[in-house]
PDB file of C-alpha atoms in Angstrom:
ATOM      1  CA  MET A   1     200.097 108.530 -69.979  1.00  0.00           C
ATOM      2  CA  SER A   2     197.282 109.281 -67.888  1.00  0.00           C
ATOM      3  CA  SER A   3     195.123 112.155 -68.820  1.00  0.00           C
ATOM      4  CA  ASP A   4     193.638 112.401 -65.032  1.00  0.00           C
ATOM      5  CA  LYS A   5     193.379 116.494 -63.870  1.00  0.00           C
ATOM      6  CA  VAL A   6     195.469 117.210 -61.008  1.00  0.00           C
ATOM      7  CA  PRO A   7     193.468 118.793 -58.281  1.00  0.00           C
ATOM      8  CA  GLU A   8     194.912 122.523 -57.814  1.00  0.00           C
ATOM      9  CA  ASN A   9     195.818 123.807 -53.978  1.00  0.00           C
ATOM     10  CA  ASP A  10     194.821 126.866 -52.820  1.00  0.00           C
ATOM     11  CA  ALA A  11     197.145 129.581 -50.824  1.00  0.00           C
ATOM     12  CA  ALA A  12     196.472 127.377 -47.507  1.00  0.00           C
ATOM     13  CA  GLY A  13     197.708 124.207 -49.378  1.00  0.00           C
ATOM     14  CA  ILE A  14     194.536 122.554 -49.307  1.00  0.00           C
ATOM     15  CA  VAL A  15     193.379 120.209 -52.204  1.00  0.00           C
ATOM     16  CA  ASN A  16     190.350 121.514 -54.224  1.00  0.00           C
ATOM     17  CA  ILE A  17     188.858 118.202 -55.568  1.00  0.00           C
ATOM     18  CA  ASP A  18     186.124 118.460 -58.330  1.00  0.00           C
ATOM     19  CA  ALA A  19     183.005 118.115 -56.934  1.00  0.00           C
ATOM     20  CA  LYS A  20     180.254 117.942 -59.536  1.00  0.00           C
ATOM     21  CA  ILE A  21     176.503 118.292 -59.058  1.00  0.00           C
ATOM     22  CA  GLU A  22     175.240 115.180 -60.995  1.00  0.00           C
ATOM     23  CA  VAL A  23     171.422 114.742 -59.766  1.00  0.00           C
ATOM     24  CA  VAL A  24     168.567 116.786 -58.461  1.00  0.00           C
ATOM     25  CA  VAL A  25     165.815 114.762 -56.622  1.00  0.00           C
ATOM     26  CA  ILE A  26     162.232 115.964 -57.235  1.00  0.00           C
ATOM     27  CA  PRO A  27     159.250 115.187 -54.748  1.00  0.00           C
ATOM     28  CA  VAL A  28     156.326 113.460 -56.997  1.00  0.00           C
ATOM     29  CA  VAL A  29     153.041 111.831 -55.917  1.00  0.00           C
ATOM     30  CA  ASP A  30     152.661 109.563 -59.109  1.00  0.00           C
ATOM     31  CA  VAL A  31     155.876 107.946 -60.593  1.00  0.00           C
ATOM     32  CA  ASP A  32     154.360 106.714 -63.635  1.00  0.00           C
ATOM     33  CA  ARG A  33     152.626 109.884 -64.312  1.00  0.00           C
ATOM     34  CA  SER A  34     155.871 111.634 -63.912  1.00  0.00           C
ATOM     35  CA  LYS A  35     157.788 109.420 -66.109  1.00  0.00           C
ATOM     36  CA  GLU A  36     155.318 110.012 -68.870  1.00  0.00           C
ATOM     37  CA  PHE A  37     155.581 113.915 -68.366  1.00  0.00           C
ATOM     38  CA  TYR A  38     159.575 114.096 -68.693  1.00  0.00           C
ATOM     39  CA  ALA A  39     159.712 111.543 -71.502  1.00  0.00           C
ATOM     40  CA  LYS A  40     157.255 113.919 -73.580  1.00  0.00           C
ATOM     41  CA  LEU A  41     159.740 116.755 -72.840  1.00  0.00           C
ATOM     42  CA  GLY A  42     162.342 114.573 -74.820  1.00  0.00           C
ATOM     43  CA  TRP A  43     164.694 113.847 -71.904  1.00  0.00           C
ATOM     44  CA  ARG A  44     166.566 110.621 -72.098  1.00  0.00           C
ATOM     45  CA  LEU A  45     165.182 107.950 -69.439  1.00  0.00           C
ATOM     46  CA  ASP A  46     168.284 106.568 -67.937  1.00  0.00           C
ATOM     47  CA  ALA A  47     167.052 104.056 -65.491  1.00  0.00           C
ATOM     48  CA  ASP A  48     163.647 102.593 -63.876  1.00  0.00           C
ATOM     49  CA  PHE A  49     164.484 100.265 -60.961  1.00  0.00           C
ATOM     50  CA  PRO A  50     161.899  98.766 -58.555  1.00  0.00           C
ATOM     51  CA  PHE A  51     162.832  97.449 -55.250  1.00  0.00           C
ATOM     52  CA  ASP A  52     160.886  94.486 -53.483  1.00  0.00           C
ATOM     53  CA  ASN A  53     160.963  96.828 -50.582  1.00  0.00           C
ATOM     54  CA  GLY A  54     158.848  99.531 -52.512  1.00  0.00           C
ATOM     55  CA  PHE A  55     161.633 101.776 -53.091  1.00  0.00           C
ATOM     56  CA  ARG A  56     161.915 103.036 -57.006  1.00  0.00           C
ATOM     57  CA  VAL A  57     164.114 105.132 -58.884  1.00  0.00           C
ATOM     58  CA  VAL A  58     163.364 106.890 -62.039  1.00  0.00           C
ATOM     59  CA  GLN A  59     166.363 108.673 -63.738  1.00  0.00           C
ATOM     60  CA  PHE A  60     166.091 111.116 -66.842  1.00  0.00           C
ATOM     61  CA  THR A  61     168.666 113.745 -68.343  1.00  0.00           C
ATOM     62  CA  PRO A  62     167.816 116.591 -70.483  1.00  0.00           C
ATOM     63  CA  PRO A  63     169.770 116.782 -73.653  1.00  0.00           C
ATOM     64  CA  GLY A  64     173.270 118.100 -73.291  1.00  0.00           C
ATOM     65  CA  SER A  65     172.782 117.964 -69.607  1.00  0.00           C
ATOM     66  CA  GLY A  66     175.759 117.003 -66.965  1.00  0.00           C
ATOM     67  CA  CYS A  67     172.927 116.951 -64.293  1.00  0.00           C
ATOM     68  CA  SER A  68     169.967 114.445 -64.143  1.00  0.00           C
ATOM     69  CA  VAL A  69     166.834 114.458 -62.324  1.00  0.00           C
ATOM     70  CA  GLN A  70     165.586 111.681 -60.092  1.00  0.00           C
ATOM     71  CA  PHE A  71     162.192 111.015 -58.742  1.00  0.00           C
ATOM     72  CA  GLY A  72     160.279 107.795 -57.444  1.00  0.00           C
ATOM     73  CA  ALA A  73     158.809 105.963 -54.309  1.00  0.00           C
ATOM     74  CA  LYS A  74     160.334 106.301 -50.870  1.00  0.00           C
ATOM     75  CA  MET A  75     162.995 108.715 -51.793  1.00  0.00           C
ATOM     76  CA  THR A  76     162.301 112.160 -50.166  1.00  0.00           C
ATOM     77  CA  LEU A  77     160.103 113.362 -47.310  1.00  0.00           C
ATOM     78  CA  ALA A  78     159.657 116.595 -49.272  1.00  0.00           C
ATOM     79  CA  ALA A  79     156.237 117.543 -50.689  1.00  0.00           C
ATOM     80  CA  PRO A  80     155.487 117.270 -53.909  1.00  0.00           C
ATOM     81  CA  GLY A  81     155.698 120.186 -56.035  1.00  0.00           C
ATOM     82  CA  SER A  82     157.954 121.750 -53.455  1.00  0.00           C
ATOM     83  CA  ALA A  83     160.683 121.977 -56.234  1.00  0.00           C
ATOM     84  CA  GLN A  84     161.101 125.382 -57.288  1.00  0.00           C
ATOM     85  CA  GLY A  85     163.293 127.351 -59.450  1.00  0.00           C
ATOM     86  CA  LEU A  86     165.189 124.379 -61.360  1.00  0.00           C
ATOM     87  CA  TYR A  87     167.177 125.686 -64.147  1.00  0.00           C
ATOM     88  CA  LEU A  88     167.484 124.657 -67.421  1.00  0.00           C
ATOM     89  CA  ILE A  89     169.971 126.688 -69.469  1.00  0.00           C
ATOM     90  CA  VAL A  90     169.504 127.120 -73.023  1.00  0.00           C
ATOM     91  CA  SER A  91     170.758 129.163 -75.714  1.00  0.00           C
ATOM     92  CA  ASP A  92     167.536 130.355 -77.409  1.00  0.00           C
ATOM     93  CA  VAL A  93     164.913 130.475 -75.139  1.00  0.00           C
ATOM     94  CA  GLU A  94     162.309 131.290 -78.064  1.00  0.00           C
ATOM     95  CA  ALA A  95     163.553 127.741 -79.877  1.00  0.00           C
ATOM     96  CA  ALA A  96     163.344 125.876 -76.675  1.00  0.00           C
ATOM     97  CA  ARG A  97     159.521 127.050 -76.016  1.00  0.00           C
ATOM     98  CA  THR A  98     158.720 126.257 -79.778  1.00  0.00           C
ATOM     99  CA  ASP A  99     159.934 122.914 -79.285  1.00  0.00           C
ATOM    100  CA  LEU A 100     158.065 122.288 -75.832  1.00  0.00           C
ATOM    101  CA  VAL A 101     154.711 123.411 -77.288  1.00  0.00           C
ATOM    102  CA  ALA A 102     155.018 121.197 -80.267  1.00  0.00           C
ATOM    103  CA  ARG A 103     155.341 118.328 -78.049  1.00  0.00           C
ATOM    104  CA  GLY A 104     152.123 119.599 -75.974  1.00  0.00           C
ATOM    105  CA  ILE A 105     153.386 120.787 -73.106  1.00  0.00           C
ATOM    106  CA  GLU A 106     152.221 123.859 -71.259  1.00  0.00           C
ATOM    107  CA  VAL A 107     154.980 126.440 -71.128  1.00  0.00           C
ATOM    108  CA  SER A 108     154.975 130.259 -70.228  1.00  0.00           C
ATOM    109  CA  GLU A 109     155.735 132.838 -73.100  1.00  0.00           C
ATOM    110  CA  VAL A 110     158.958 134.008 -73.220  1.00  0.00           C
ATOM    111  CA  PHE A 111     159.550 137.167 -70.570  1.00  0.00           C
ATOM    112  CA  HIS A 112     161.972 139.098 -68.779  1.00  0.00           C
ATOM    113  CA  PRO A 113     162.060 140.332 -65.090  1.00  0.00           C
ATOM    114  CA  GLY A 114     160.543 143.893 -64.630  1.00  0.00           C
ATOM    115  CA  THR A 115     162.323 143.810 -61.120  1.00  0.00           C
ATOM    116  CA  PRO A 116     165.088 141.822 -59.956  1.00  0.00           C
ATOM    117  CA  GLY A 117     163.976 138.161 -58.902  1.00  0.00           C
ATOM    118  CA  ALA A 118     160.723 138.528 -60.786  1.00  0.00           C
ATOM    119  CA  GLN A 119     161.626 135.027 -62.496  1.00  0.00           C
ATOM    120  CA  PHE A 120     160.733 133.096 -59.330  1.00  0.00           C
ATOM    121  CA  GLN A 121     157.573 134.849 -58.856  1.00  0.00           C
ATOM    122  CA  ILE A 122     154.914 132.045 -59.062  1.00  0.00           C
ATOM    123  CA  ASP A 123     151.905 134.594 -59.527  1.00  0.00           C
ATOM    124  CA  GLY A 124     154.248 136.074 -62.619  1.00  0.00           C
ATOM    125  CA  ARG A 125     153.992 139.294 -61.266  1.00  0.00           C
ATOM    126  CA  ASP A 126     156.683 142.125 -62.602  1.00  0.00           C
ATOM    127  CA  ARG A 127     157.351 139.745 -65.428  1.00  0.00           C
ATOM    128  CA  ILE A 128     158.111 142.063 -68.769  1.00  0.00           C
ATOM    129  CA  SER A 129     156.648 140.005 -72.060  1.00  0.00           C
ATOM    130  CA  GLY A 130     159.187 139.218 -74.866  1.00  0.00           C
ATOM    131  CA  PRO A 131     162.595 138.182 -74.242  1.00  0.00           C
ATOM    132  CA  ALA A 132     165.332 140.832 -72.696  1.00  0.00           C
ATOM    133  CA  PRO A 133     166.250 143.626 -74.927  1.00  0.00           C
ATOM    134  CA  GLU A 134     168.996 142.503 -77.381  1.00  0.00           C
ATOM    135  CA  HIS A 135     168.610 138.997 -75.764  1.00  0.00           C
ATOM    136  CA  ALA A 136     170.894 139.980 -73.141  1.00  0.00           C
ATOM    137  CA  THR A 137     172.634 136.822 -71.643  1.00  0.00           C
ATOM    138  CA  TYR A 138     171.160 135.629 -68.372  1.00  0.00           C
ATOM    139  CA  GLY A 139     167.731 137.681 -69.048  1.00  0.00           C
ATOM    140  CA  SER A 140     165.399 135.900 -71.129  1.00  0.00           C
ATOM    141  CA  PHE A 141     163.155 133.250 -69.310  1.00  0.00           C
ATOM    142  CA  ALA A 142     160.106 131.034 -70.065  1.00  0.00           C
ATOM    143  CA  THR A 143     158.715 128.885 -67.122  1.00  0.00           C
ATOM    144  CA  LEU A 144     156.735 124.980 -67.133  1.00  0.00           C
ATOM    145  CA  ARG A 145     155.391 123.054 -64.205  1.00  0.00           C
ATOM    146  CA  ASP A 146     155.571 119.247 -64.067  1.00  0.00           C
ATOM    147  CA  PRO A 147     152.003 117.509 -63.254  1.00  0.00           C
ATOM    148  CA  ASP A 148     152.836 117.850 -59.448  1.00  0.00           C
ATOM    149  CA  GLY A 149     153.869 121.920 -60.040  1.00  0.00           C
ATOM    150  CA  ASN A 150     157.454 121.254 -59.577  1.00  0.00           C
ATOM    151  CA  GLY A 151     158.636 124.612 -61.327  1.00  0.00           C
ATOM    152  CA  TRP A 152     161.259 124.569 -64.062  1.00  0.00           C
ATOM    153  CA  LEU A 153     162.993 127.985 -65.195  1.00  0.00           C
ATOM    154  CA  PHE A 154     164.320 128.116 -68.754  1.00  0.00           C
ATOM    155  CA  GLN A 155     167.220 130.918 -68.727  1.00  0.00           C
ATOM    156  CA  GLU A 156     168.889 132.043 -71.900  1.00  0.00           C
ATOM    157  CA  VAL A 157     172.582 132.402 -71.693  1.00  0.00           C
ATOM    158  CA  THR A 158     174.489 133.369 -74.579  1.00  0.00           C
ATOM    159  CA  THR A 159     177.789 134.551 -73.028  1.00  0.00           C
ATOM    160  CA  ARG A 160     178.799 133.507 -69.482  1.00  0.00           C
ATOM    161  CA  LEU A 161     180.429 135.148 -66.763  1.00  0.00           C
ATOM    162  CA  PRO A 162     183.780 135.372 -66.249  1.00  0.00           C
ATOM    163  CA  GLY A 163     185.092 132.153 -64.205  1.00  0.00           C
ATOM    164  CA  ARG A 164     181.939 130.131 -64.999  1.00  0.00           C
ATOM    165  CA  GLY A 165     183.401 128.229 -67.669  1.00  0.00           C
ATOM    166  CA  LEU A 166     181.463 126.417 -70.708  1.00  0.00           C
ATOM    167  CA  SER A 167     178.891 123.992 -70.449  1.00  0.00           C
ATOM    168  CA  ASN A 168     176.265 122.316 -72.870  1.00  0.00           C
ATOM    169  CA  LEU A 169     178.837 122.674 -75.846  1.00  0.00           C
ATOM    170  CA  ASP A 170     176.920 122.399 -79.095  1.00  0.00           C
ATOM    171  CA  VAL A 171     178.391 122.284 -82.500  1.00  0.00           C
ATOM    172  CA  ALA A 172     178.795 126.125 -82.940  1.00  0.00           C
ATOM    173  CA  THR A 173     180.127 126.570 -79.732  1.00  0.00           C
ATOM    174  CA  LEU A 174     182.705 123.560 -79.548  1.00  0.00           C
ATOM    175  CA  THR A 175     183.928 125.094 -83.128  1.00  0.00           C
ATOM    176  CA  ASP A 176     184.970 128.042 -81.982  1.00  0.00           C
ATOM    177  CA  LEU A 177     186.480 126.972 -79.061  1.00  0.00           C
ATOM    178  CA  LEU A 178     188.708 124.441 -81.322  1.00  0.00           C
ATOM    179  CA  GLN A 179     189.310 127.251 -83.487  1.00  0.00           C
ATOM    180  CA  GLU A 180     190.927 129.352 -80.713  1.00  0.00           C
ATOM    181  CA  ALA A 181     192.554 126.361 -79.399  1.00  0.00           C
ATOM    182  CA  GLU A 182     194.554 126.112 -82.754  1.00  0.00           C
ATOM    183  CA  LYS A 183     195.309 129.729 -82.615  1.00  0.00           C
ATOM    184  CA  HIS A 184     196.672 129.596 -79.225  1.00  0.00           C
ATOM    185  CA  HIS A 185     198.615 126.035 -79.896  1.00  0.00           C
ATOM    186  CA  GLY A 186     200.060 127.470 -83.267  1.00  0.00           C
ATOM    187  CA  GLU A 187     201.631 130.279 -81.592  1.00  0.00           C
ATOM    188  CA  TYR A 188     203.318 127.554 -78.831  1.00  0.00           C
ATOM    189  CA  GLU A 189     204.056 125.052 -81.340  1.00  0.00           C
ATOM    190  CA  PRO A 190     207.828 126.572 -82.602  1.00  0.00           C
ATOM    191  CA  THR A 191     209.018 126.550 -79.569  1.00  0.00           C
ATOM    192  CA  ALA A 192     207.403 123.696 -78.110  1.00  0.00           C
ATOM    193  CA  PRO A 193     209.132 120.306 -77.431  1.00  0.00           C
ATOM    194  CA  LYS A 194     207.901 117.326 -79.501  1.00  0.00           C
ATOM    195  CA  HIS A 195     204.476 116.072 -78.558  1.00  0.00           C
ATOM    196  CA  ASP A 196     200.889 114.970 -79.349  1.00  0.00           C
ATOM    197  CA  TRP A 197     198.629 117.713 -80.231  1.00  0.00           C
ATOM    198  CA  SER A 198     196.122 116.144 -78.945  1.00  0.00           C
ATOM    199  CA  ASP A 199     197.139 116.198 -75.373  1.00  0.00           C
ATOM    200  CA  TRP A 200     197.849 120.211 -75.443  1.00  0.00           C
ATOM    201  CA  TYR A 201     194.271 120.524 -76.993  1.00  0.00           C
ATOM    202  CA  ALA A 202     192.670 118.449 -74.157  1.00  0.00           C
ATOM    203  CA  ALA A 203     194.327 120.429 -71.346  1.00  0.00           C
ATOM    204  CA  TYR A 204     193.774 123.747 -73.259  1.00  0.00           C
ATOM    205  CA  ILE A 205     189.576 123.022 -73.547  1.00  0.00           C
ATOM    206  CA  VAL A 206     189.218 121.420 -70.284  1.00  0.00           C
ATOM    207  CA  ALA A 207     190.901 124.511 -68.799  1.00  0.00           C
ATOM    208  CA  ARG A 208     188.327 126.810 -70.723  1.00  0.00           C
ATOM    209  CA  GLN A 209     185.260 124.722 -69.919  1.00  0.00           C
ATOM    210  CA  ASP A 210     186.566 125.010 -66.045  1.00  0.00           C
ATOM    211  CA  GLY A 211     186.182 128.775 -66.620  1.00  0.00           C
ATOM    212  CA  LYS A 212     189.775 129.871 -67.118  1.00  0.00           C
ATOM    213  CA  THR A 213     190.956 132.450 -69.403  1.00  0.00           C
ATOM    214  CA  PRO A 214     192.832 131.382 -72.740  1.00  0.00           C
ATOM    215  CA  GLU A 215     195.961 132.751 -71.494  1.00  0.00           C
ATOM    216  CA  GLU A 216     195.445 130.547 -68.478  1.00  0.00           C
ATOM    217  CA  ALA A 217     194.231 127.400 -70.640  1.00  0.00           C
ATOM    218  CA  THR A 218     197.708 127.966 -72.985  1.00  0.00           C
ATOM    219  CA  LYS A 219     199.561 127.564 -69.918  1.00  0.00           C
ATOM    220  CA  ASP A 220     197.598 124.764 -68.367  1.00  0.00           C
ATOM    221  CA  GLY A 221     198.533 123.187 -72.248  1.00  0.00           C
ATOM    222  CA  LYS A 222     202.115 124.023 -71.900  1.00  0.00           C
ATOM    223  CA  ILE A 223     202.302 122.447 -68.224  1.00  0.00           C
ATOM    224  CA  ARG A 224     200.701 119.484 -69.688  1.00  0.00           C
ATOM    225  CA  ILE A 225     203.162 118.975 -72.394  1.00  0.00           C
ATOM    226  CA  GLU A 226     206.388 120.090 -70.614  1.00  0.00           C
ATOM    227  CA  GLY A 227     205.466 118.264 -67.535  1.00  0.00           C
ATOM    228  CA  ALA A 228     205.124 115.030 -69.252  1.00  0.00           C
ATOM    229  CA  HIS A 229     208.949 115.358 -70.575  1.00  0.00           C
TER     230      HIS A 229
END
């Protein structure tokens, strides 16, 4: 039985095909220097492919990320250091900063914006020291720059806005999601046709990752089971 997700149709009958951002290219001067820096961050080295014509691509992936970073030679005409405001989402920005400092990486203090958009100001104006009050989700930041000045923005996200789905699942988050799925599957099972629970759970969890509500995810689980019979 195929587990491929069936694309949804919008009101006009147009099929919405999943399109996931998988790679971001950043401009650098010295490829080896950048490779050393991103390895020092603890990111996974996926590839380093040089070619005879001088083209070279290096790819790193941050821990838990579905999107990777590429840099190299003959990849982009953008000015080195011009990539700014590249988001790195973490569940605990202070812990993330502590880890980076232990690796010998220069990183800003944790701060929250005093005015909207202050997190993007390179000169640091309008930033208030320390995390957002009560660690309000989306409100706490820290910044770092690579050797060329490309700017990374750590943002603490603890609860996502409706419809944004789930990403970078850690053990605690996945445990909560499985317990939630167990509850809703338990309510469905007494009246359900015979089925493998894994099929229902898979449909439910994918739906929740896509930003659907528990009720919508429950419906997807039901469709997955009853559509297969």
